[in-house]
PDB file of C-alpha atoms and ligand atoms in Angstrom:
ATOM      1  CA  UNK A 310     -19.011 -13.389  -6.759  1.00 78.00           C
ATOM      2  CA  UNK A 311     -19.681  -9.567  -5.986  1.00 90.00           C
ATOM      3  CA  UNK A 312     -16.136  -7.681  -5.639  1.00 95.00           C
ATOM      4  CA  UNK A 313     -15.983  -5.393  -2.907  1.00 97.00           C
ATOM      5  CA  UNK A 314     -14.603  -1.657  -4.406  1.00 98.00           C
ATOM      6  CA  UNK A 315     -11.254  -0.718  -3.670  1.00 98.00           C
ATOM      7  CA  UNK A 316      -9.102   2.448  -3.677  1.00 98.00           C
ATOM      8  CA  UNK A 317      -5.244   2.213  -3.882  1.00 98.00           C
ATOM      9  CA  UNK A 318      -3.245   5.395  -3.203  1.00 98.00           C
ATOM     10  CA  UNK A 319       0.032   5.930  -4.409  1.00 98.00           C
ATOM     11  CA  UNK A 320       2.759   8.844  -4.823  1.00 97.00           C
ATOM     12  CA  UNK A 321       5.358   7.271  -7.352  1.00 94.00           C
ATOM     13  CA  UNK A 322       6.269   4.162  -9.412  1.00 94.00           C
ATOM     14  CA  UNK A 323       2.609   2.239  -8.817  1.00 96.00           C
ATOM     15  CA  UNK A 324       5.135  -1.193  -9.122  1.00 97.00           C
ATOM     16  CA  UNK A 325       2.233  -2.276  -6.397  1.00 98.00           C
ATOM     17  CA  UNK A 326      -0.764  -0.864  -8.196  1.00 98.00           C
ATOM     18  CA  UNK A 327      -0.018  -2.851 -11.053  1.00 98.00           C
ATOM     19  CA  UNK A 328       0.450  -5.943  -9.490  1.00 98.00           C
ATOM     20  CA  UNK A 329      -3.318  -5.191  -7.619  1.00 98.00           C
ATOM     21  CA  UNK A 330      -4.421  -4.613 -10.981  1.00 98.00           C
ATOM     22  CA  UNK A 331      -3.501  -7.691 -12.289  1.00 98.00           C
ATOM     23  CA  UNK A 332      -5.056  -9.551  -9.666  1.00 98.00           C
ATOM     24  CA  UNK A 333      -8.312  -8.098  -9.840  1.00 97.00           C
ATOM     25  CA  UNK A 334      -8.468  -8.974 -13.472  1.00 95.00           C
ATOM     26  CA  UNK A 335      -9.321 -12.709 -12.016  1.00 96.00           C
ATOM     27  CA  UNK A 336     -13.243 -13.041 -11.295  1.00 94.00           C
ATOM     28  CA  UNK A 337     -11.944 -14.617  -7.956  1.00 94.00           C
ATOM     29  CA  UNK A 338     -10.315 -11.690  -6.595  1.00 97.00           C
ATOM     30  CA  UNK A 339     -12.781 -10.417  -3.671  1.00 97.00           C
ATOM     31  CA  UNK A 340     -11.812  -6.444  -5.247  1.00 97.00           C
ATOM     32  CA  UNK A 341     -12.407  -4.454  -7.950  1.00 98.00           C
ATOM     33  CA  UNK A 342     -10.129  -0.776  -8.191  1.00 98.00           C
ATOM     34  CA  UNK A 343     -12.373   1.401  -8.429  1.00 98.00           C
ATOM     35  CA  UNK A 344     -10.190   4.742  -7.676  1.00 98.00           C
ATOM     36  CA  UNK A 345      -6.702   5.715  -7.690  1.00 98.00           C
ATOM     37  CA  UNK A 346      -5.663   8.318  -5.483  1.00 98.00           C
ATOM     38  CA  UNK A 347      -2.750  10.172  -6.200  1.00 98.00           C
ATOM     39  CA  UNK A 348      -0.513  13.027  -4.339  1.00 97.00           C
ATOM     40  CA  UNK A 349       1.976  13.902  -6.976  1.00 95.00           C
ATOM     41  CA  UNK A 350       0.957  14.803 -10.650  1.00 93.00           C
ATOM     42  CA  UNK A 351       3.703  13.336 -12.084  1.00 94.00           C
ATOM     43  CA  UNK A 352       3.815   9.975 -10.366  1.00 95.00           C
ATOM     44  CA  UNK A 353       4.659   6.977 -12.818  1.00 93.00           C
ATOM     45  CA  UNK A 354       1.488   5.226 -11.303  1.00 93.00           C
ATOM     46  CA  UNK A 355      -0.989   7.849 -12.915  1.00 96.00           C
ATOM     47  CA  UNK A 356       0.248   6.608 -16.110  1.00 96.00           C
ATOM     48  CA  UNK A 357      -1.191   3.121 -14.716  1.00 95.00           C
ATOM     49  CA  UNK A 358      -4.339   4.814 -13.731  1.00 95.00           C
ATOM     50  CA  UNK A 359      -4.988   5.868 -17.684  1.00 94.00           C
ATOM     51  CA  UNK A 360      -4.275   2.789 -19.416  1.00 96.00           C
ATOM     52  CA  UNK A 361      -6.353   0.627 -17.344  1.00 97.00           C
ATOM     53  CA  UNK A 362      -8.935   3.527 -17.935  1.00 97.00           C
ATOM     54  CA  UNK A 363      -9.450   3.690 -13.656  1.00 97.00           C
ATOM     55  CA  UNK A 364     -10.249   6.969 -12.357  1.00 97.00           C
ATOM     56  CA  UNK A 365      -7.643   8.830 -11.064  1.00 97.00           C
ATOM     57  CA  UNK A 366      -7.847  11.695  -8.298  1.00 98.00           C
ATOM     58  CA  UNK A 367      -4.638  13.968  -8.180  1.00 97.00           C
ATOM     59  CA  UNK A 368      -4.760  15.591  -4.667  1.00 97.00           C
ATOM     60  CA  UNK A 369      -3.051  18.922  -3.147  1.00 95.00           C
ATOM     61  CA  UNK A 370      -1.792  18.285  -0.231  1.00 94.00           C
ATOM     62  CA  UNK A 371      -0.901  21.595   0.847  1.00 94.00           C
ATOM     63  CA  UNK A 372      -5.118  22.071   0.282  1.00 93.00           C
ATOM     64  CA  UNK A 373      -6.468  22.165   3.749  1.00 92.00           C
ATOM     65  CA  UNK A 374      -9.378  20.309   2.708  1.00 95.00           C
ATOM     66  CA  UNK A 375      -7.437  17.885   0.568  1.00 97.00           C
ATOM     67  CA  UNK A 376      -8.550  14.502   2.711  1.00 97.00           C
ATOM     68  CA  UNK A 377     -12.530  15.681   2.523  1.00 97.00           C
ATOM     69  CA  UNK A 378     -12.310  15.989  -1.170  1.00 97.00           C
ATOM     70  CA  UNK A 379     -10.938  12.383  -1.120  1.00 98.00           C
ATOM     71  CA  UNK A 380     -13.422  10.939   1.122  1.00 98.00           C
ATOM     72  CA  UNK A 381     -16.494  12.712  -1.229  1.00 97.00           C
ATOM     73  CA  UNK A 382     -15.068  10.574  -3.974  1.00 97.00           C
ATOM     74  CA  UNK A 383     -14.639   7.287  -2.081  1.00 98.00           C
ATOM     75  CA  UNK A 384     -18.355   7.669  -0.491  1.00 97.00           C
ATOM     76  CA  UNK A 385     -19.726   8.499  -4.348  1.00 97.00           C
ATOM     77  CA  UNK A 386     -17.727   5.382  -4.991  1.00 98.00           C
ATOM     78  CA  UNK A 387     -18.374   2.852  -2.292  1.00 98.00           C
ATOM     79  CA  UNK A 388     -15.488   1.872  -1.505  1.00 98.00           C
ATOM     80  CA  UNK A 389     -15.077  -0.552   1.493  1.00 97.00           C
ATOM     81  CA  UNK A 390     -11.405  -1.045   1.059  1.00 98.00           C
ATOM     82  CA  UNK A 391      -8.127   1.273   0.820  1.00 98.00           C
ATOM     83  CA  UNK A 392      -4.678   0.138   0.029  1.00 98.00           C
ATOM     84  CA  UNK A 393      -1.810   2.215   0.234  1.00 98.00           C
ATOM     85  CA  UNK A 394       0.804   1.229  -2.216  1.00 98.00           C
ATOM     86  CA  UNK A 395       3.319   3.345  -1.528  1.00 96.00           C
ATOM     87  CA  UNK A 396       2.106   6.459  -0.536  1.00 96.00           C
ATOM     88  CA  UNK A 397       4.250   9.124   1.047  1.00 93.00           C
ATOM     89  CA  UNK A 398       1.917  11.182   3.156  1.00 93.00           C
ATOM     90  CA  UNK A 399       0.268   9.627   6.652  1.00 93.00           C
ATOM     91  CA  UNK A 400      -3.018   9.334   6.942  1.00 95.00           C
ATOM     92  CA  UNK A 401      -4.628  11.500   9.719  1.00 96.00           C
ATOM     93  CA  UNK A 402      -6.772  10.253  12.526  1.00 95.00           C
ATOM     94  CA  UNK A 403      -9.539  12.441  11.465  1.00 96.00           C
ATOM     95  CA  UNK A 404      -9.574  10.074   7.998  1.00 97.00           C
ATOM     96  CA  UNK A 405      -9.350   7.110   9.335  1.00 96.00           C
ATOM     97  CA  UNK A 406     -12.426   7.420  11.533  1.00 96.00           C
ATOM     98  CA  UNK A 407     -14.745   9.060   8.612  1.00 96.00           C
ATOM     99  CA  UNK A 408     -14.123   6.612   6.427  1.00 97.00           C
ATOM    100  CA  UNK A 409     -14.879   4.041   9.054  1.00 95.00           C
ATOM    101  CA  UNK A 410     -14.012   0.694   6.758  1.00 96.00           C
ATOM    102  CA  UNK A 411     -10.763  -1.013   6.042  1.00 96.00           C
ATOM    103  CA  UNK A 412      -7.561   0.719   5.442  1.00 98.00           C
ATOM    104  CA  UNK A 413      -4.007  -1.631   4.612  1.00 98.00           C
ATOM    105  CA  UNK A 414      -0.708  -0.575   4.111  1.00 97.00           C
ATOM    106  CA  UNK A 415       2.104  -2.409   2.693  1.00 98.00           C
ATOM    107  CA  UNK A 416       5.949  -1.628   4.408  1.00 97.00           C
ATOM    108  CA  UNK A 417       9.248  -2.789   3.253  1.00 98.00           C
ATOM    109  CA  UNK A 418      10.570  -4.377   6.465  1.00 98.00           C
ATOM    110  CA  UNK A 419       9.229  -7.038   8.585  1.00 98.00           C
ATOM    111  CA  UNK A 420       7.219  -4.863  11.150  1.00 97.00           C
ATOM    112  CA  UNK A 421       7.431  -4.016  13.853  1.00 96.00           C
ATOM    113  CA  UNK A 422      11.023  -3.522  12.952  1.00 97.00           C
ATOM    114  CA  UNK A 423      11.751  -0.868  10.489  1.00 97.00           C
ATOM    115  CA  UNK A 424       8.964   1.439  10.724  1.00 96.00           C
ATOM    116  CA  UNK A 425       9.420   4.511   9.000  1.00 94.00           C
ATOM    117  CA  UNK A 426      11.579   5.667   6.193  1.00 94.00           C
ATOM    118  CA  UNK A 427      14.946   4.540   5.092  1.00 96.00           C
ATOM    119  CA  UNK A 428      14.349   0.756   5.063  1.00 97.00           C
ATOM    120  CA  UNK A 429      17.022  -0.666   3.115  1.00 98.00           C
ATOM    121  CA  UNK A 430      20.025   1.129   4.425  1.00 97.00           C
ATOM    122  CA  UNK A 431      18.746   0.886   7.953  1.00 97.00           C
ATOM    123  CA  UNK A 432      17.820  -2.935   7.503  1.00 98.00           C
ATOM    124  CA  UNK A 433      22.110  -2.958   6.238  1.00 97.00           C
ATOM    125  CA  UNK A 434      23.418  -1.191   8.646  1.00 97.00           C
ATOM    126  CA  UNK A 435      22.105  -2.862  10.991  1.00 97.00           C
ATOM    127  CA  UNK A 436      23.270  -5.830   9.487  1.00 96.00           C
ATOM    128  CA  UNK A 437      20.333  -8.115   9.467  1.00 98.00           C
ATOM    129  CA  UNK A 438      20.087 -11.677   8.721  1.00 98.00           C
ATOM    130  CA  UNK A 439      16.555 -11.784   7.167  1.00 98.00           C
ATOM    131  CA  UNK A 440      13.969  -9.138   5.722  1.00 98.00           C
ATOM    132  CA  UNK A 441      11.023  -8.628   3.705  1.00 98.00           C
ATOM    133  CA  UNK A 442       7.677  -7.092   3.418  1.00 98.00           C
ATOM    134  CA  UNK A 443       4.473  -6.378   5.641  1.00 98.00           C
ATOM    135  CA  UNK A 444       0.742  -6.537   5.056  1.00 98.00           C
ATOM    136  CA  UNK A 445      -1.036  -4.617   8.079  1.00 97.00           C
ATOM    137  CA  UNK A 446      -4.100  -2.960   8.444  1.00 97.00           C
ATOM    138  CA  UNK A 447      -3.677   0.783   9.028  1.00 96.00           C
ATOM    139  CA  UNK A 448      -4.345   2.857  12.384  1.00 92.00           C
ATOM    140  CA  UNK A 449      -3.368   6.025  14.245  1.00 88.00           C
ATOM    141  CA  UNK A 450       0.420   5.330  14.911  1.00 85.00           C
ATOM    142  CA  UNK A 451       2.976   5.192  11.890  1.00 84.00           C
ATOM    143  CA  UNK A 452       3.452   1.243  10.383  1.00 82.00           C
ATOM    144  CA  UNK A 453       1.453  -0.128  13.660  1.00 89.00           C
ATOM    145  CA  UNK A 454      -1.590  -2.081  12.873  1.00 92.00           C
ATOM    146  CA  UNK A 455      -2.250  -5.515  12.977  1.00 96.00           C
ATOM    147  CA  UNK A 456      -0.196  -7.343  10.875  1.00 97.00           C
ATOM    148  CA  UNK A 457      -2.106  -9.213   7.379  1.00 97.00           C
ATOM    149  CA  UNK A 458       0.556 -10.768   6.201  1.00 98.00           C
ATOM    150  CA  UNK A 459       4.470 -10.664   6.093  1.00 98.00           C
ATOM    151  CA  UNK A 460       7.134 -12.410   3.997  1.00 98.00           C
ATOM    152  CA  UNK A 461      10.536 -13.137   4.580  1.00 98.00           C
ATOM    153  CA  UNK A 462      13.922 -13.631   2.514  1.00 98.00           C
ATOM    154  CA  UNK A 463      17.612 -14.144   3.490  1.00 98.00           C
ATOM    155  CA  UNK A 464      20.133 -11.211   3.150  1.00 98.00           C
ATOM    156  CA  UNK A 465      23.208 -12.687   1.527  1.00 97.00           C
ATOM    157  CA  UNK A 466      26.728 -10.999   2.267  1.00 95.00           C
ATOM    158  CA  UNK A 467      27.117  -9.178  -1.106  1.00 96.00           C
ATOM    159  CA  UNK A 468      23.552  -7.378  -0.873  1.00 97.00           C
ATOM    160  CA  UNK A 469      23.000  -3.803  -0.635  1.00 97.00           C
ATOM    161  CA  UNK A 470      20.201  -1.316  -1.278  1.00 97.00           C
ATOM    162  CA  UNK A 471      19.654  -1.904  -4.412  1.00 98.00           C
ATOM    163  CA  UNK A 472      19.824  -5.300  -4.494  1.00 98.00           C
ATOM    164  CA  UNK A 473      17.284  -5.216  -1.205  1.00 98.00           C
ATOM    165  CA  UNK A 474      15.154  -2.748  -2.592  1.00 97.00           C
ATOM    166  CA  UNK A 475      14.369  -5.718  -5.823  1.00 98.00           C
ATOM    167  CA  UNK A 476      14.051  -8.616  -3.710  1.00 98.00           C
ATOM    168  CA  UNK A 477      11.504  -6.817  -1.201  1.00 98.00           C
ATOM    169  CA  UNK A 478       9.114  -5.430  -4.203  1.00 98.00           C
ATOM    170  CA  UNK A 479       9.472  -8.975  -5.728  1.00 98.00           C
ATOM    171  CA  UNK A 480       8.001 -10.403  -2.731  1.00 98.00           C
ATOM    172  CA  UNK A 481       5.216  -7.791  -2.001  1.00 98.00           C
ATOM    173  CA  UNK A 482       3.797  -8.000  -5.301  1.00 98.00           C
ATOM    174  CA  UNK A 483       2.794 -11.486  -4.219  1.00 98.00           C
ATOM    175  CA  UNK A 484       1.994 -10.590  -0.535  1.00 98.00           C
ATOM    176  CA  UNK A 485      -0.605  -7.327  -1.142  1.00 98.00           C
ATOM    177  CA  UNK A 486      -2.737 -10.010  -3.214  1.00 98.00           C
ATOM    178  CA  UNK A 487      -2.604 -12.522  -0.937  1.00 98.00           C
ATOM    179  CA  UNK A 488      -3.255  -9.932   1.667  1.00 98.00           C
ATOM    180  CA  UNK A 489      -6.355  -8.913   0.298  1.00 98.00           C
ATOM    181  CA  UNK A 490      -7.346 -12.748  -0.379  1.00 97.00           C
ATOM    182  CA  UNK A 491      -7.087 -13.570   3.559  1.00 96.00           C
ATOM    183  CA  UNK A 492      -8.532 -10.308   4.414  1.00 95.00           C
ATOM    184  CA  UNK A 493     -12.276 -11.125   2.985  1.00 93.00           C
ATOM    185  CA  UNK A 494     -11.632 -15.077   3.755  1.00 84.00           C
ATOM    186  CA  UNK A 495     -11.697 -14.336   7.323  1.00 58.00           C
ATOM    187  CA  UNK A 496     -13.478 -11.304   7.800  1.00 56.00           C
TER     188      UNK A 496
HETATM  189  C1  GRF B1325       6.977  -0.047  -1.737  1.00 61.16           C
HETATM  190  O1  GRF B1325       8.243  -0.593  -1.556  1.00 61.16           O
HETATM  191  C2  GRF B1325       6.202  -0.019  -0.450  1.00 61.16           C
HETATM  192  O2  GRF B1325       6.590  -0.982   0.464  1.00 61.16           O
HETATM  193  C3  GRF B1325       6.502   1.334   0.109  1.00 61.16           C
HETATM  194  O3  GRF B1325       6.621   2.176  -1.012  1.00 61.16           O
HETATM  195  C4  GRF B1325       7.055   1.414  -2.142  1.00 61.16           C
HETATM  196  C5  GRF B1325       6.158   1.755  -3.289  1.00 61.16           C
HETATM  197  O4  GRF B1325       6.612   1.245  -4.499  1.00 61.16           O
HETATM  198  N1  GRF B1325       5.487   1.719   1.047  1.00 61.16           N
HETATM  199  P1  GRF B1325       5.702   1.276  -5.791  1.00 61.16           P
HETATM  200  O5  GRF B1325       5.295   2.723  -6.028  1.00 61.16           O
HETATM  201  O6  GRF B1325       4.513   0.405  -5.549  1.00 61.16           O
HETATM  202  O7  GRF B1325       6.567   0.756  -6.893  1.00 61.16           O
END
């Protein structure tokens, strides 16, 4: 099977980017990472970057040129396929267009409800009955493509941000795989 090359960019923890890792360990995973693209130096996730020995770009995003710099290293790299795992800066139009191929996002909410920041304590003070994560594929307007994939838990009475916060990551570890499974079965 020939992998596809994938770039995931993140800004913190990288809880996702290992979980993508560890799926594209298995030879029937349709992507290999090929880059890591990073906004913030310090971000647990570069750590992830180094001991799976996966090039790592650190970006400036105060640069101007900062997204050109990033798409010269995806071109040189091929990539046909970005994830963003947790990455705290939105993409701009101008990016999305010159890159041209697939770009997925996964949100902590069931979309369309919850777009934005804040999830959790939104999703609780709203008091919800059910929540979980989203899977969609990435264009112009904030946490608005078509949805990939989404899947849901229960909120029980004594839950709160935390406790929300655990659940949802425990679910989209499984869900930006699975994603990225359907995603090349069907396309
Ligand atoms: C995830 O909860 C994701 O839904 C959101 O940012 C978080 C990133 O977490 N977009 P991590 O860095 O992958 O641990």
């Amino acid at each position: 099977m020939v992998k596809k090359n994938a770039c995931v960019f993140i800004s913190g923890y990288g809880s996702n980017l290992r979980s993508l890792i560890l799926s594209s360990r298995n030879h029937t995973f349709p992507v290999s990472i090929k880059l890591i693209v990073c906004n913030n130096k310090n971000a647990k996730g570069v750590l992830l970057a180094k001991k799976n020995s996966i090039p790592c770009l650190i970006v400036n995003t105060k640069k101007r040129n900062f997204e050109n710099i990033i798409l010269l290293e995806i071109r040189k790299k091929n990539i046909s396929l970005i994830c963003l795992a947790g990455y705290m800066k939105i993409i701009s139009k101008k990016f999305i267009r010159n890159f041209g191929k697939k770009i997925i996002n996964i949100h902590p909410s069931l979309l369309p409800k919850f777009r934005g920041l804040n999830t959790f304590k939104r999703i609780i003070d709203e008091n919800e009955k059910k929540t979980g994560c989203s899977v969609h594929h990435v264009d112009e307007k904030l946490d608005n493509g078509k949805i990939i994939i989404k899947k849901i838990f229960f909120i029980k009475k004594n839950d709160d941000i935390v406790s929300l916060k655990k659940k949802t990551q425990k679910l989209e570890h499984v869900a930006f795989s699975e994603a990225i499974i359907k995603l090349y079965r069907y396309n």
